[in-house]
Amino acid sequence: MLDFEKPIRELERRIEELRELAGDSAELQAEIARLEEALHGARRRIFTNLTPYQRVQIARHPERPNFQVYRDALADDFYELSGDRLYGDDAAVRGGLAQVSGHDVVLIGHDKGADVKSRVAGNFGMAHPEGYRKVGRLYRLAGKFGLPLVLLVDTPGAFAGRQAEERGQAWAISEDLMTLASVPVPVISVVIGEGGSGGALAMCLADYVGMLENSYLSVIAPESCASIIFRDASRAPEAAEAMKITAKDLKEAGIADEIVPEPLGGAHRDPQATVGAVRTSLERVLTELKDADPQALLASRYERYRSIGTYAEAPGSAL
């Protein structure tokens, strides 16, 4: 239960208690109806006026649908491919051959897990170098066989421990970026939760970037930014506001192409509806890009990323 959700939870608890007691009581039924109306109003008031940091909290919700939920719902067939052919396999990122809405693709995503055991096994979605080398291997495989890449991003960031640096974390991520820049197939990326740091960037250099309404994409977590800039991690809400990391911010900046809607309250409130919205976007984009000329695709991708950060000078202005 997130702090700003407590008024909602209190109303839900009260309604549950009254339903147990109501029976045929018209008076209690009327009170339940009144509280349900208040609950609906509270949900709409709170969730249509979320701050950037509150959206970050929703993106991190432990019940938010993870990669396995999307994989099982989106892929008519999925054949997982494991290992980096150098060190080992990393459960924090999974991928393989799949069919999505009739399109043969390579489907890859961060996997945070669904319970304590799987979350620990997958390091809470924070991949090691071998995970990103596995990702790079699958990128090259997609290029070799002409299969579009569908990438589902949900990570706090790449693992930042000493072992990761010793095994070449930065090199593995930079190699992935170089491969994505040159792979001659459509690259479709959707941020389904957290999009943290280089761990997310390694799967975001794409021809299309979609973001769920309550996802975020940032070079650093708000808490870490606040610790560095303000020397106070408790100022994370202020940092999140300044960093412009929400889907709305990134759509306005031209980095994200589409904001994929979520149910009121977040994806965890209705995972099926959320997955359905992602499926609709993927179907449209895969259809649009399936016949794209490889060289035109690469040229367009190059121009896309060269243009990020450019601005137009107002007439008559002076530097």
PDB file of C-alpha atoms in Angstrom:
ATOM      1  CA  MET A   1       0.000   0.000   0.000  1.00  0.00           C
ATOM      2  CA  LEU A   2       1.509   3.279  -1.145  1.00  0.00           C
ATOM      3  CA  ASP A   3       1.134   6.287   1.161  1.00  0.00           C
ATOM      4  CA  PHE A   4      -1.086   8.239  -1.204  1.00  0.00           C
ATOM      5  CA  GLU A   5      -3.359   5.185  -1.625  1.00  0.00           C
ATOM      6  CA  LYS A   6      -4.248   4.983   2.086  1.00  0.00           C
ATOM      7  CA  PRO A   7      -7.497   7.006   1.808  1.00  0.00           C
ATOM      8  CA  ILE A   8      -8.618   4.581  -0.909  1.00  0.00           C
ATOM      9  CA  ARG A   9      -7.715   1.548   1.149  1.00  0.00           C
ATOM     10  CA  GLU A  10      -9.607   2.899   4.144  1.00  0.00           C
ATOM     11  CA  LEU A  11     -12.776   3.275   2.077  1.00  0.00           C
ATOM     12  CA  GLU A  12     -12.314  -0.222   0.602  1.00  0.00           C
ATOM     13  CA  ARG A  13     -11.883  -1.690   4.092  1.00  0.00           C
ATOM     14  CA  ARG A  14     -15.019   0.060   5.338  1.00  0.00           C
ATOM     15  CA  ILE A  15     -17.060  -1.209   2.372  1.00  0.00           C
ATOM     16  CA  GLU A  16     -15.839  -4.777   2.962  1.00  0.00           C
ATOM     17  CA  GLU A  17     -16.864  -4.593   6.623  1.00  0.00           C
ATOM     18  CA  LEU A  18     -20.329  -3.267   5.807  1.00  0.00           C
ATOM     19  CA  ARG A  19     -20.915  -5.953   3.172  1.00  0.00           C
ATOM     20  CA  GLU A  20     -20.291  -8.616   5.788  1.00  0.00           C
ATOM     21  CA  LEU A  21     -22.863  -7.008   8.080  1.00  0.00           C
ATOM     22  CA  ALA A  22     -25.411  -5.705   5.589  1.00  0.00           C
ATOM     23  CA  GLY A  23     -27.593  -8.703   4.848  1.00  0.00           C
ATOM     24  CA  ASP A  24     -30.992  -7.365   3.762  1.00  0.00           C
ATOM     25  CA  SER A  25     -30.587  -4.067   5.601  1.00  0.00           C
ATOM     26  CA  ALA A  26     -31.673  -1.267   3.244  1.00  0.00           C
ATOM     27  CA  GLU A  27     -29.953   1.288   5.427  1.00  0.00           C
ATOM     28  CA  LEU A  28     -26.578  -0.471   5.240  1.00  0.00           C
ATOM     29  CA  GLN A  29     -26.956  -1.094   1.502  1.00  0.00           C
ATOM     30  CA  ALA A  30     -27.544   2.619   1.019  1.00  0.00           C
ATOM     31  CA  GLU A  31     -24.429   3.386   3.078  1.00  0.00           C
ATOM     32  CA  ILE A  32     -22.405   0.949   0.960  1.00  0.00           C
ATOM     33  CA  ALA A  33     -23.609   2.669  -2.212  1.00  0.00           C
ATOM     34  CA  ARG A  34     -22.643   6.059  -0.764  1.00  0.00           C
ATOM     35  CA  LEU A  35     -19.162   4.801   0.161  1.00  0.00           C
ATOM     36  CA  GLU A  36     -18.666   3.197  -3.259  1.00  0.00           C
ATOM     37  CA  GLU A  37     -19.442   6.525  -4.886  1.00  0.00           C
ATOM     38  CA  ALA A  38     -16.945   8.209  -2.551  1.00  0.00           C
ATOM     39  CA  LEU A  39     -14.378   5.508  -3.367  1.00  0.00           C
ATOM     40  CA  HIS A  40     -14.764   6.082  -7.095  1.00  0.00           C
ATOM     41  CA  GLY A  41     -14.349   9.825  -6.588  1.00  0.00           C
ATOM     42  CA  ALA A  42     -11.263   9.338  -4.402  1.00  0.00           C
ATOM     43  CA  ARG A  43      -9.632   7.064  -6.970  1.00  0.00           C
ATOM     44  CA  ARG A  44     -10.246   9.506  -9.783  1.00  0.00           C
ATOM     45  CA  ARG A  45      -9.082  12.486  -7.724  1.00  0.00           C
ATOM     46  CA  ILE A  46      -5.858  10.797  -6.601  1.00  0.00           C
ATOM     47  CA  PHE A  47      -4.845   8.925  -9.742  1.00  0.00           C
ATOM     48  CA  THR A  48      -5.529  11.723 -12.214  1.00  0.00           C
ATOM     49  CA  ASN A  49      -3.318  14.107 -10.261  1.00  0.00           C
ATOM     50  CA  LEU A  50      -0.254  11.997  -9.583  1.00  0.00           C
ATOM     51  CA  THR A  51       3.117  13.656  -9.068  1.00  0.00           C
ATOM     52  CA  PRO A  52       6.146  12.330 -10.998  1.00  0.00           C
ATOM     53  CA  TYR A  53       7.457  10.564  -7.892  1.00  0.00           C
ATOM     54  CA  GLN A  54       4.098   8.932  -7.232  1.00  0.00           C
ATOM     55  CA  ARG A  55       4.233   7.543 -10.769  1.00  0.00           C
ATOM     56  CA  VAL A  56       7.697   6.187  -9.993  1.00  0.00           C
ATOM     57  CA  GLN A  57       6.235   4.432  -6.946  1.00  0.00           C
ATOM     58  CA  ILE A  58       3.479   2.877  -9.054  1.00  0.00           C
ATOM     59  CA  ALA A  59       6.078   1.744 -11.613  1.00  0.00           C
ATOM     60  CA  ARG A  60       7.809  -0.114  -8.768  1.00  0.00           C
ATOM     61  CA  HIS A  61       4.655  -1.715  -7.360  1.00  0.00           C
ATOM     62  CA  PRO A  62       5.420  -5.363  -6.487  1.00  0.00           C
ATOM     63  CA  GLU A  63       2.135  -6.569  -8.026  1.00  0.00           C
ATOM     64  CA  ARG A  64       2.721  -4.789 -11.343  1.00  0.00           C
ATOM     65  CA  PRO A  65       2.655  -7.345 -14.212  1.00  0.00           C
ATOM     66  CA  ASN A  66       6.165  -8.535 -15.021  1.00  0.00           C
ATOM     67  CA  PHE A  67       7.841  -9.936 -18.117  1.00  0.00           C
ATOM     68  CA  GLN A  68       6.447 -13.433 -17.623  1.00  0.00           C
ATOM     69  CA  VAL A  69       2.878 -12.100 -17.523  1.00  0.00           C
ATOM     70  CA  TYR A  70       3.425 -10.252 -20.810  1.00  0.00           C
ATOM     71  CA  ARG A  71       5.272 -13.186 -22.371  1.00  0.00           C
ATOM     72  CA  ASP A  72       2.485 -15.640 -21.552  1.00  0.00           C
ATOM     73  CA  ALA A  73      -0.247 -13.275 -22.758  1.00  0.00           C
ATOM     74  CA  LEU A  74       1.432 -11.834 -25.861  1.00  0.00           C
ATOM     75  CA  ALA A  75       3.379 -14.761 -27.299  1.00  0.00           C
ATOM     76  CA  ASP A  76       1.455 -17.516 -29.052  1.00  0.00           C
ATOM     77  CA  ASP A  77       4.689 -19.471 -28.945  1.00  0.00           C
ATOM     78  CA  PHE A  78       7.913 -18.791 -27.061  1.00  0.00           C
ATOM     79  CA  TYR A  79      11.190 -20.670 -27.231  1.00  0.00           C
ATOM     80  CA  GLU A  80      13.635 -19.324 -24.665  1.00  0.00           C
ATOM     81  CA  LEU A  81      17.319 -18.971 -25.507  1.00  0.00           C
ATOM     82  CA  SER A  82      19.752 -18.855 -22.591  1.00  0.00           C
ATOM     83  CA  GLY A  83      23.347 -17.961 -21.870  1.00  0.00           C
ATOM     84  CA  ASP A  84      25.926 -15.535 -23.212  1.00  0.00           C
ATOM     85  CA  ARG A  85      28.307 -18.221 -24.531  1.00  0.00           C
ATOM     86  CA  LEU A  86      31.040 -16.817 -22.330  1.00  0.00           C
ATOM     87  CA  TYR A  87      30.183 -16.842 -18.621  1.00  0.00           C
ATOM     88  CA  GLY A  88      26.668 -18.085 -17.874  1.00  0.00           C
ATOM     89  CA  ASP A  89      22.964 -17.317 -17.910  1.00  0.00           C
ATOM     90  CA  ASP A  90      21.319 -14.376 -16.136  1.00  0.00           C
ATOM     91  CA  ALA A  91      17.715 -14.752 -14.973  1.00  0.00           C
ATOM     92  CA  ALA A  92      17.320 -10.968 -14.699  1.00  0.00           C
ATOM     93  CA  VAL A  93      16.787 -10.736 -18.446  1.00  0.00           C
ATOM     94  CA  ARG A  94      15.095 -13.369 -20.588  1.00  0.00           C
ATOM     95  CA  GLY A  95      14.500 -13.728 -24.271  1.00  0.00           C
ATOM     96  CA  GLY A  96      13.888 -16.022 -27.176  1.00  0.00           C
ATOM     97  CA  LEU A  97      11.984 -16.721 -30.377  1.00  0.00           C
ATOM     98  CA  ALA A  98       8.283 -15.889 -30.240  1.00  0.00           C
ATOM     99  CA  GLN A  99       5.206 -15.195 -32.302  1.00  0.00           C
ATOM    100  CA  VAL A 100       3.311 -12.047 -31.346  1.00  0.00           C
ATOM    101  CA  SER A 101      -0.009 -11.374 -33.094  1.00  0.00           C
ATOM    102  CA  GLY A 102       1.065 -13.473 -36.061  1.00  0.00           C
ATOM    103  CA  HIS A 103       4.504 -11.855 -36.360  1.00  0.00           C
ATOM    104  CA  ASP A 104       7.660 -13.907 -35.837  1.00  0.00           C
ATOM    105  CA  VAL A 105       9.892 -11.887 -33.487  1.00  0.00           C
ATOM    106  CA  VAL A 106      12.674 -12.078 -30.945  1.00  0.00           C
ATOM    107  CA  LEU A 107      11.082 -11.182 -27.618  1.00  0.00           C
ATOM    108  CA  ILE A 108      13.342  -9.944 -24.785  1.00  0.00           C
ATOM    109  CA  GLY A 109      12.589  -8.421 -21.415  1.00  0.00           C
ATOM    110  CA  HIS A 110      13.800  -7.715 -17.907  1.00  0.00           C
ATOM    111  CA  ASP A 111      12.281 -10.174 -15.444  1.00  0.00           C
ATOM    112  CA  LYS A 112      11.825  -8.943 -11.866  1.00  0.00           C
ATOM    113  CA  GLY A 113      10.137 -12.175 -10.800  1.00  0.00           C
ATOM    114  CA  ALA A 114       6.791 -12.742  -9.099  1.00  0.00           C
ATOM    115  CA  ASP A 115       7.689 -13.970  -5.603  1.00  0.00           C
ATOM    116  CA  VAL A 116      10.618 -13.824  -3.194  1.00  0.00           C
ATOM    117  CA  LYS A 117      12.422 -16.819  -4.689  1.00  0.00           C
ATOM    118  CA  SER A 118      12.172 -15.694  -8.324  1.00  0.00           C
ATOM    119  CA  ARG A 119      12.983 -12.072  -7.443  1.00  0.00           C
ATOM    120  CA  VAL A 120      16.161 -13.101  -5.671  1.00  0.00           C
ATOM    121  CA  ALA A 121      17.085 -15.468  -8.518  1.00  0.00           C
ATOM    122  CA  GLY A 122      16.606 -12.649 -11.033  1.00  0.00           C
ATOM    123  CA  ASN A 123      18.339 -10.050  -8.839  1.00  0.00           C
ATOM    124  CA  PHE A 124      15.146  -7.951  -8.907  1.00  0.00           C
ATOM    125  CA  GLY A 125      15.563  -7.290 -12.631  1.00  0.00           C
ATOM    126  CA  MET A 126      19.087  -5.881 -12.333  1.00  0.00           C
ATOM    127  CA  ALA A 127      21.096  -7.696 -14.979  1.00  0.00           C
ATOM    128  CA  HIS A 128      24.775  -8.600 -14.809  1.00  0.00           C
ATOM    129  CA  PRO A 129      27.198  -8.339 -17.769  1.00  0.00           C
ATOM    130  CA  GLU A 130      26.344 -11.880 -18.873  1.00  0.00           C
ATOM    131  CA  GLY A 131      22.700 -10.793 -19.084  1.00  0.00           C
ATOM    132  CA  TYR A 132      23.539  -7.944 -21.439  1.00  0.00           C
ATOM    133  CA  ARG A 133      25.871 -10.160 -23.448  1.00  0.00           C
ATOM    134  CA  LYS A 134      22.962 -12.601 -23.809  1.00  0.00           C
ATOM    135  CA  VAL A 135      20.791  -9.709 -24.977  1.00  0.00           C
ATOM    136  CA  GLY A 136      23.433  -8.710 -27.526  1.00  0.00           C
ATOM    137  CA  ARG A 137      23.590 -12.296 -28.800  1.00  0.00           C
ATOM    138  CA  LEU A 138      19.831 -12.253 -29.354  1.00  0.00           C
ATOM    139  CA  TYR A 139      20.061  -8.874 -31.118  1.00  0.00           C
ATOM    140  CA  ARG A 140      22.540 -10.326 -33.581  1.00  0.00           C
ATOM    141  CA  LEU A 141      20.387 -13.442 -34.006  1.00  0.00           C
ATOM    142  CA  ALA A 142      17.391 -11.280 -34.878  1.00  0.00           C
ATOM    143  CA  GLY A 143      19.475  -9.418 -37.461  1.00  0.00           C
ATOM    144  CA  LYS A 144      20.743 -12.654 -38.980  1.00  0.00           C
ATOM    145  CA  PHE A 145      17.253 -14.094 -39.482  1.00  0.00           C
ATOM    146  CA  GLY A 146      15.432 -10.838 -40.225  1.00  0.00           C
ATOM    147  CA  LEU A 147      13.197 -10.954 -37.175  1.00  0.00           C
ATOM    148  CA  PRO A 148      11.864  -7.788 -35.494  1.00  0.00           C
ATOM    149  CA  LEU A 149      13.015  -7.171 -31.929  1.00  0.00           C
ATOM    150  CA  VAL A 150      10.362  -6.612 -29.253  1.00  0.00           C
ATOM    151  CA  LEU A 151      11.935  -5.369 -26.019  1.00  0.00           C
ATOM    152  CA  LEU A 152      10.084  -5.018 -22.694  1.00  0.00           C
ATOM    153  CA  VAL A 153      11.951  -2.760 -20.272  1.00  0.00           C
ATOM    154  CA  ASP A 154      11.493  -2.998 -16.497  1.00  0.00           C
ATOM    155  CA  THR A 155      14.627  -2.556 -14.404  1.00  0.00           C
ATOM    156  CA  PRO A 156      15.896  -0.292 -11.615  1.00  0.00           C
ATOM    157  CA  GLY A 157      19.188  -0.369 -13.523  1.00  0.00           C
ATOM    158  CA  ALA A 158      22.031  -2.711 -14.363  1.00  0.00           C
ATOM    159  CA  PHE A 159      23.599  -4.384 -11.326  1.00  0.00           C
ATOM    160  CA  ALA A 160      26.124  -1.955  -9.875  1.00  0.00           C
ATOM    161  CA  GLY A 161      28.179  -4.334  -7.739  1.00  0.00           C
ATOM    162  CA  ARG A 162      31.898  -4.930  -7.929  1.00  0.00           C
ATOM    163  CA  GLN A 163      31.470  -8.293  -9.674  1.00  0.00           C
ATOM    164  CA  ALA A 164      29.586  -6.624 -12.528  1.00  0.00           C
ATOM    165  CA  GLU A 165      32.378  -4.124 -13.078  1.00  0.00           C
ATOM    166  CA  GLU A 166      34.989  -6.873 -12.942  1.00  0.00           C
ATOM    167  CA  ARG A 167      33.101  -8.791 -15.638  1.00  0.00           C
ATOM    168  CA  GLY A 168      32.730  -5.758 -17.925  1.00  0.00           C
ATOM    169  CA  GLN A 169      29.285  -4.277 -17.289  1.00  0.00           C
ATOM    170  CA  ALA A 170      29.923  -0.974 -19.106  1.00  0.00           C
ATOM    171  CA  TRP A 171      31.474  -2.750 -22.075  1.00  0.00           C
ATOM    172  CA  ALA A 172      28.548  -5.189 -22.352  1.00  0.00           C
ATOM    173  CA  ILE A 173      25.989  -2.360 -22.350  1.00  0.00           C
ATOM    174  CA  SER A 174      27.943  -0.264 -24.859  1.00  0.00           C
ATOM    175  CA  GLU A 175      28.200  -3.292 -27.144  1.00  0.00           C
ATOM    176  CA  ASP A 176      24.412  -3.696 -26.977  1.00  0.00           C
ATOM    177  CA  LEU A 177      23.935  -0.056 -27.957  1.00  0.00           C
ATOM    178  CA  MET A 178      26.298  -0.416 -30.914  1.00  0.00           C
ATOM    179  CA  THR A 179      24.473  -3.557 -32.023  1.00  0.00           C
ATOM    180  CA  LEU A 180      21.047  -1.929 -31.775  1.00  0.00           C
ATOM    181  CA  ALA A 181      22.296   1.038 -33.779  1.00  0.00           C
ATOM    182  CA  SER A 182      23.225  -1.234 -36.671  1.00  0.00           C
ATOM    183  CA  VAL A 183      20.821  -4.198 -36.532  1.00  0.00           C
ATOM    184  CA  PRO A 184      18.852  -4.141 -39.841  1.00  0.00           C
ATOM    185  CA  VAL A 185      15.452  -5.120 -38.412  1.00  0.00           C
ATOM    186  CA  PRO A 186      12.659  -3.162 -36.675  1.00  0.00           C
ATOM    187  CA  VAL A 187      13.399  -2.515 -33.000  1.00  0.00           C
ATOM    188  CA  ILE A 188      10.336  -1.949 -30.809  1.00  0.00           C
ATOM    189  CA  SER A 189      10.792  -1.084 -27.154  1.00  0.00           C
ATOM    190  CA  VAL A 190       8.095  -0.699 -24.496  1.00  0.00           C
ATOM    191  CA  VAL A 191       8.847   0.518 -20.967  1.00  0.00           C
ATOM    192  CA  ILE A 192       6.422  -1.494 -18.823  1.00  0.00           C
ATOM    193  CA  GLY A 193       7.662  -0.339 -15.410  1.00  0.00           C
ATOM    194  CA  GLU A 194      10.991   1.049 -14.330  1.00  0.00           C
ATOM    195  CA  GLY A 195      13.436   2.321 -16.925  1.00  0.00           C
ATOM    196  CA  GLY A 196      16.542   2.865 -14.886  1.00  0.00           C
ATOM    197  CA  SER A 197      19.950   4.005 -16.125  1.00  0.00           C
ATOM    198  CA  GLY A 198      22.106   2.089 -18.606  1.00  0.00           C
ATOM    199  CA  GLY A 199      20.284  -1.118 -17.773  1.00  0.00           C
ATOM    200  CA  ALA A 200      17.222   0.282 -19.528  1.00  0.00           C
ATOM    201  CA  LEU A 201      19.137   2.192 -22.207  1.00  0.00           C
ATOM    202  CA  ALA A 202      20.637  -1.069 -23.479  1.00  0.00           C
ATOM    203  CA  MET A 203      17.108  -2.017 -24.598  1.00  0.00           C
ATOM    204  CA  CYS A 204      15.753   1.406 -25.593  1.00  0.00           C
ATOM    205  CA  LEU A 205      17.695   2.379 -28.702  1.00  0.00           C
ATOM    206  CA  ALA A 206      14.713   1.632 -30.904  1.00  0.00           C
ATOM    207  CA  ASP A 207      12.630   2.681 -33.897  1.00  0.00           C
ATOM    208  CA  TYR A 208       9.617   2.940 -31.594  1.00  0.00           C
ATOM    209  CA  VAL A 209       9.598   3.584 -27.851  1.00  0.00           C
ATOM    210  CA  GLY A 210       6.290   3.159 -26.048  1.00  0.00           C
ATOM    211  CA  MET A 211       5.839   3.874 -22.349  1.00  0.00           C
ATOM    212  CA  LEU A 212       3.085   2.727 -20.059  1.00  0.00           C
ATOM    213  CA  GLU A 213       1.327   5.680 -18.452  1.00  0.00           C
ATOM    214  CA  ASN A 214       2.913   5.125 -15.028  1.00  0.00           C
ATOM    215  CA  SER A 215       6.358   4.013 -16.180  1.00  0.00           C
ATOM    216  CA  TYR A 216       9.485   6.142 -16.084  1.00  0.00           C
ATOM    217  CA  LEU A 217      12.787   6.360 -17.952  1.00  0.00           C
ATOM    218  CA  SER A 218      15.789   8.020 -16.363  1.00  0.00           C
ATOM    219  CA  VAL A 219      19.572   8.070 -16.239  1.00  0.00           C
ATOM    220  CA  ILE A 220      19.394   7.753 -12.445  1.00  0.00           C
ATOM    221  CA  ALA A 221      16.853   6.927  -9.748  1.00  0.00           C
ATOM    222  CA  PRO A 222      15.240   9.972  -8.084  1.00  0.00           C
ATOM    223  CA  GLU A 223      16.607   8.915  -4.684  1.00  0.00           C
ATOM    224  CA  SER A 224      20.153   8.680  -6.018  1.00  0.00           C
ATOM    225  CA  CYS A 225      19.813  12.002  -7.824  1.00  0.00           C
ATOM    226  CA  ALA A 226      18.570  13.679  -4.632  1.00  0.00           C
ATOM    227  CA  SER A 227      21.474  12.178  -2.670  1.00  0.00           C
ATOM    228  CA  ILE A 228      23.988  13.604  -5.139  1.00  0.00           C
ATOM    229  CA  ILE A 229      22.423  16.990  -5.889  1.00  0.00           C
ATOM    230  CA  PHE A 230      20.756  17.819  -2.574  1.00  0.00           C
ATOM    231  CA  ARG A 231      22.747  15.524  -0.273  1.00  0.00           C
ATOM    232  CA  ASP A 232      19.333  14.320   0.939  1.00  0.00           C
ATOM    233  CA  ALA A 233      17.585  11.233  -0.454  1.00  0.00           C
ATOM    234  CA  SER A 234      14.308  12.331   1.133  1.00  0.00           C
ATOM    235  CA  ARG A 235      14.079  15.031  -1.531  1.00  0.00           C
ATOM    236  CA  ALA A 236      13.485  12.369  -4.200  1.00  0.00           C
ATOM    237  CA  PRO A 237      10.018  13.804  -5.078  1.00  0.00           C
ATOM    238  CA  GLU A 238      11.665  17.142  -5.848  1.00  0.00           C
ATOM    239  CA  ALA A 239      14.330  15.431  -7.945  1.00  0.00           C
ATOM    240  CA  ALA A 240      11.732  13.429  -9.891  1.00  0.00           C
ATOM    241  CA  GLU A 241       9.883  16.633 -10.733  1.00  0.00           C
ATOM    242  CA  ALA A 242      13.036  18.319 -12.018  1.00  0.00           C
ATOM    243  CA  MET A 243      14.355  15.327 -13.968  1.00  0.00           C
ATOM    244  CA  LYS A 244      11.349  15.037 -16.323  1.00  0.00           C
ATOM    245  CA  ILE A 245      11.245  11.247 -16.267  1.00  0.00           C
ATOM    246  CA  THR A 246       7.570  10.402 -16.727  1.00  0.00           C
ATOM    247  CA  ALA A 247       5.984   9.093 -19.918  1.00  0.00           C
ATOM    248  CA  LYS A 248       4.323  12.474 -20.480  1.00  0.00           C
ATOM    249  CA  ASP A 249       7.645  14.303 -20.126  1.00  0.00           C
ATOM    250  CA  LEU A 250       9.461  11.984 -22.508  1.00  0.00           C
ATOM    251  CA  LYS A 251       6.658  12.080 -25.070  1.00  0.00           C
ATOM    252  CA  GLU A 252       6.869  15.888 -25.060  1.00  0.00           C
ATOM    253  CA  ALA A 253      10.655  15.695 -25.468  1.00  0.00           C
ATOM    254  CA  GLY A 254      10.330  13.438 -28.506  1.00  0.00           C
ATOM    255  CA  ILE A 255      12.049  10.476 -26.843  1.00  0.00           C
ATOM    256  CA  ALA A 256       8.929   8.341 -26.381  1.00  0.00           C
ATOM    257  CA  ASP A 257       6.570   7.829 -29.314  1.00  0.00           C
ATOM    258  CA  GLU A 258       3.447   6.802 -27.439  1.00  0.00           C
ATOM    259  CA  ILE A 259       1.946   6.736 -23.950  1.00  0.00           C
ATOM    260  CA  VAL A 260       0.161   3.412 -23.484  1.00  0.00           C
ATOM    261  CA  PRO A 261      -2.797   3.882 -21.112  1.00  0.00           C
ATOM    262  CA  GLU A 262      -3.130   2.018 -17.822  1.00  0.00           C
ATOM    263  CA  PRO A 263      -6.247   1.281 -15.771  1.00  0.00           C
ATOM    264  CA  LEU A 264      -7.084   3.878 -13.136  1.00  0.00           C
ATOM    265  CA  GLY A 265      -4.774   3.158 -10.211  1.00  0.00           C
ATOM    266  CA  GLY A 266      -2.015   1.465 -12.203  1.00  0.00           C
ATOM    267  CA  ALA A 267      -1.289  -1.688 -14.193  1.00  0.00           C
ATOM    268  CA  HIS A 268      -1.522  -3.884 -11.088  1.00  0.00           C
ATOM    269  CA  ARG A 269      -5.216  -2.984 -10.730  1.00  0.00           C
ATOM    270  CA  ASP A 270      -6.050  -4.734 -14.019  1.00  0.00           C
ATOM    271  CA  PRO A 271      -3.093  -6.592 -15.575  1.00  0.00           C
ATOM    272  CA  GLN A 272      -5.250  -8.074 -18.327  1.00  0.00           C
ATOM    273  CA  ALA A 273      -6.367  -4.662 -19.571  1.00  0.00           C
ATOM    274  CA  THR A 274      -2.789  -3.355 -19.428  1.00  0.00           C
ATOM    275  CA  VAL A 275      -1.401  -6.267 -21.425  1.00  0.00           C
ATOM    276  CA  GLY A 276      -4.227  -5.778 -23.910  1.00  0.00           C
ATOM    277  CA  ALA A 277      -3.241  -2.138 -24.423  1.00  0.00           C
ATOM    278  CA  VAL A 278       0.393  -3.142 -24.996  1.00  0.00           C
ATOM    279  CA  ARG A 279      -0.700  -5.832 -27.448  1.00  0.00           C
ATOM    280  CA  THR A 280      -2.713  -3.296 -29.444  1.00  0.00           C
ATOM    281  CA  SER A 281       0.306  -1.004 -29.750  1.00  0.00           C
ATOM    282  CA  LEU A 282       2.636  -3.850 -30.715  1.00  0.00           C
ATOM    283  CA  GLU A 283       0.253  -5.135 -33.370  1.00  0.00           C
ATOM    284  CA  ARG A 284       0.040  -1.703 -34.967  1.00  0.00           C
ATOM    285  CA  VAL A 285       3.782  -0.978 -34.890  1.00  0.00           C
ATOM    286  CA  LEU A 286       4.819  -4.445 -36.074  1.00  0.00           C
ATOM    287  CA  THR A 287       2.432  -4.129 -39.007  1.00  0.00           C
ATOM    288  CA  GLU A 288       3.741  -0.649 -39.858  1.00  0.00           C
ATOM    289  CA  LEU A 289       7.398  -1.695 -39.744  1.00  0.00           C
ATOM    290  CA  LYS A 290       7.318  -5.250 -41.086  1.00  0.00           C
ATOM    291  CA  ASP A 291       8.041  -4.268 -44.702  1.00  0.00           C
ATOM    292  CA  ALA A 292      10.463  -1.439 -43.939  1.00  0.00           C
ATOM    293  CA  ASP A 293      13.608  -1.370 -46.058  1.00  0.00           C
ATOM    294  CA  PRO A 294      16.588  -2.239 -43.800  1.00  0.00           C
ATOM    295  CA  GLN A 295      18.744   0.628 -45.036  1.00  0.00           C
ATOM    296  CA  ALA A 296      15.917   3.136 -44.698  1.00  0.00           C
ATOM    297  CA  LEU A 297      15.270   1.799 -41.200  1.00  0.00           C
ATOM    298  CA  LEU A 298      18.900   2.328 -40.197  1.00  0.00           C
ATOM    299  CA  ALA A 299      18.946   5.826 -41.660  1.00  0.00           C
ATOM    300  CA  SER A 300      15.751   6.752 -39.866  1.00  0.00           C
ATOM    301  CA  ARG A 301      17.099   5.362 -36.585  1.00  0.00           C
ATOM    302  CA  TYR A 302      20.270   7.396 -36.982  1.00  0.00           C
ATOM    303  CA  GLU A 303      18.335  10.606 -37.618  1.00  0.00           C
ATOM    304  CA  ARG A 304      15.996   9.868 -34.718  1.00  0.00           C
ATOM    305  CA  TYR A 305      18.794   9.824 -32.171  1.00  0.00           C
ATOM    306  CA  ARG A 306      20.792  12.627 -33.755  1.00  0.00           C
ATOM    307  CA  SER A 307      17.758  14.883 -33.414  1.00  0.00           C
ATOM    308  CA  ILE A 308      17.167  14.281 -29.687  1.00  0.00           C
ATOM    309  CA  GLY A 309      18.119  17.416 -27.785  1.00  0.00           C
ATOM    310  CA  THR A 310      17.990  19.780 -30.731  1.00  0.00           C
ATOM    311  CA  TYR A 311      16.033  22.989 -30.419  1.00  0.00           C
ATOM    312  CA  ALA A 312      14.713  25.713 -32.669  1.00  0.00           C
ATOM    313  CA  GLU A 313      16.019  29.240 -32.188  1.00  0.00           C
ATOM    314  CA  ALA A 314      13.287  31.870 -32.054  1.00  0.00           C
ATOM    315  CA  PRO A 315      13.424  34.479 -34.845  1.00  0.00           C
ATOM    316  CA  GLY A 316      15.386  37.556 -33.833  1.00  0.00           C
ATOM    317  CA  SER A 317      16.944  35.930 -30.772  1.00  0.00           C
ATOM    318  CA  ALA A 318      20.624  36.421 -30.044  1.00  0.00           C
ATOM    319  CA  LEU A 319      23.056  34.047 -28.389  1.00  0.00           C
TER     320      LEU A 319
END
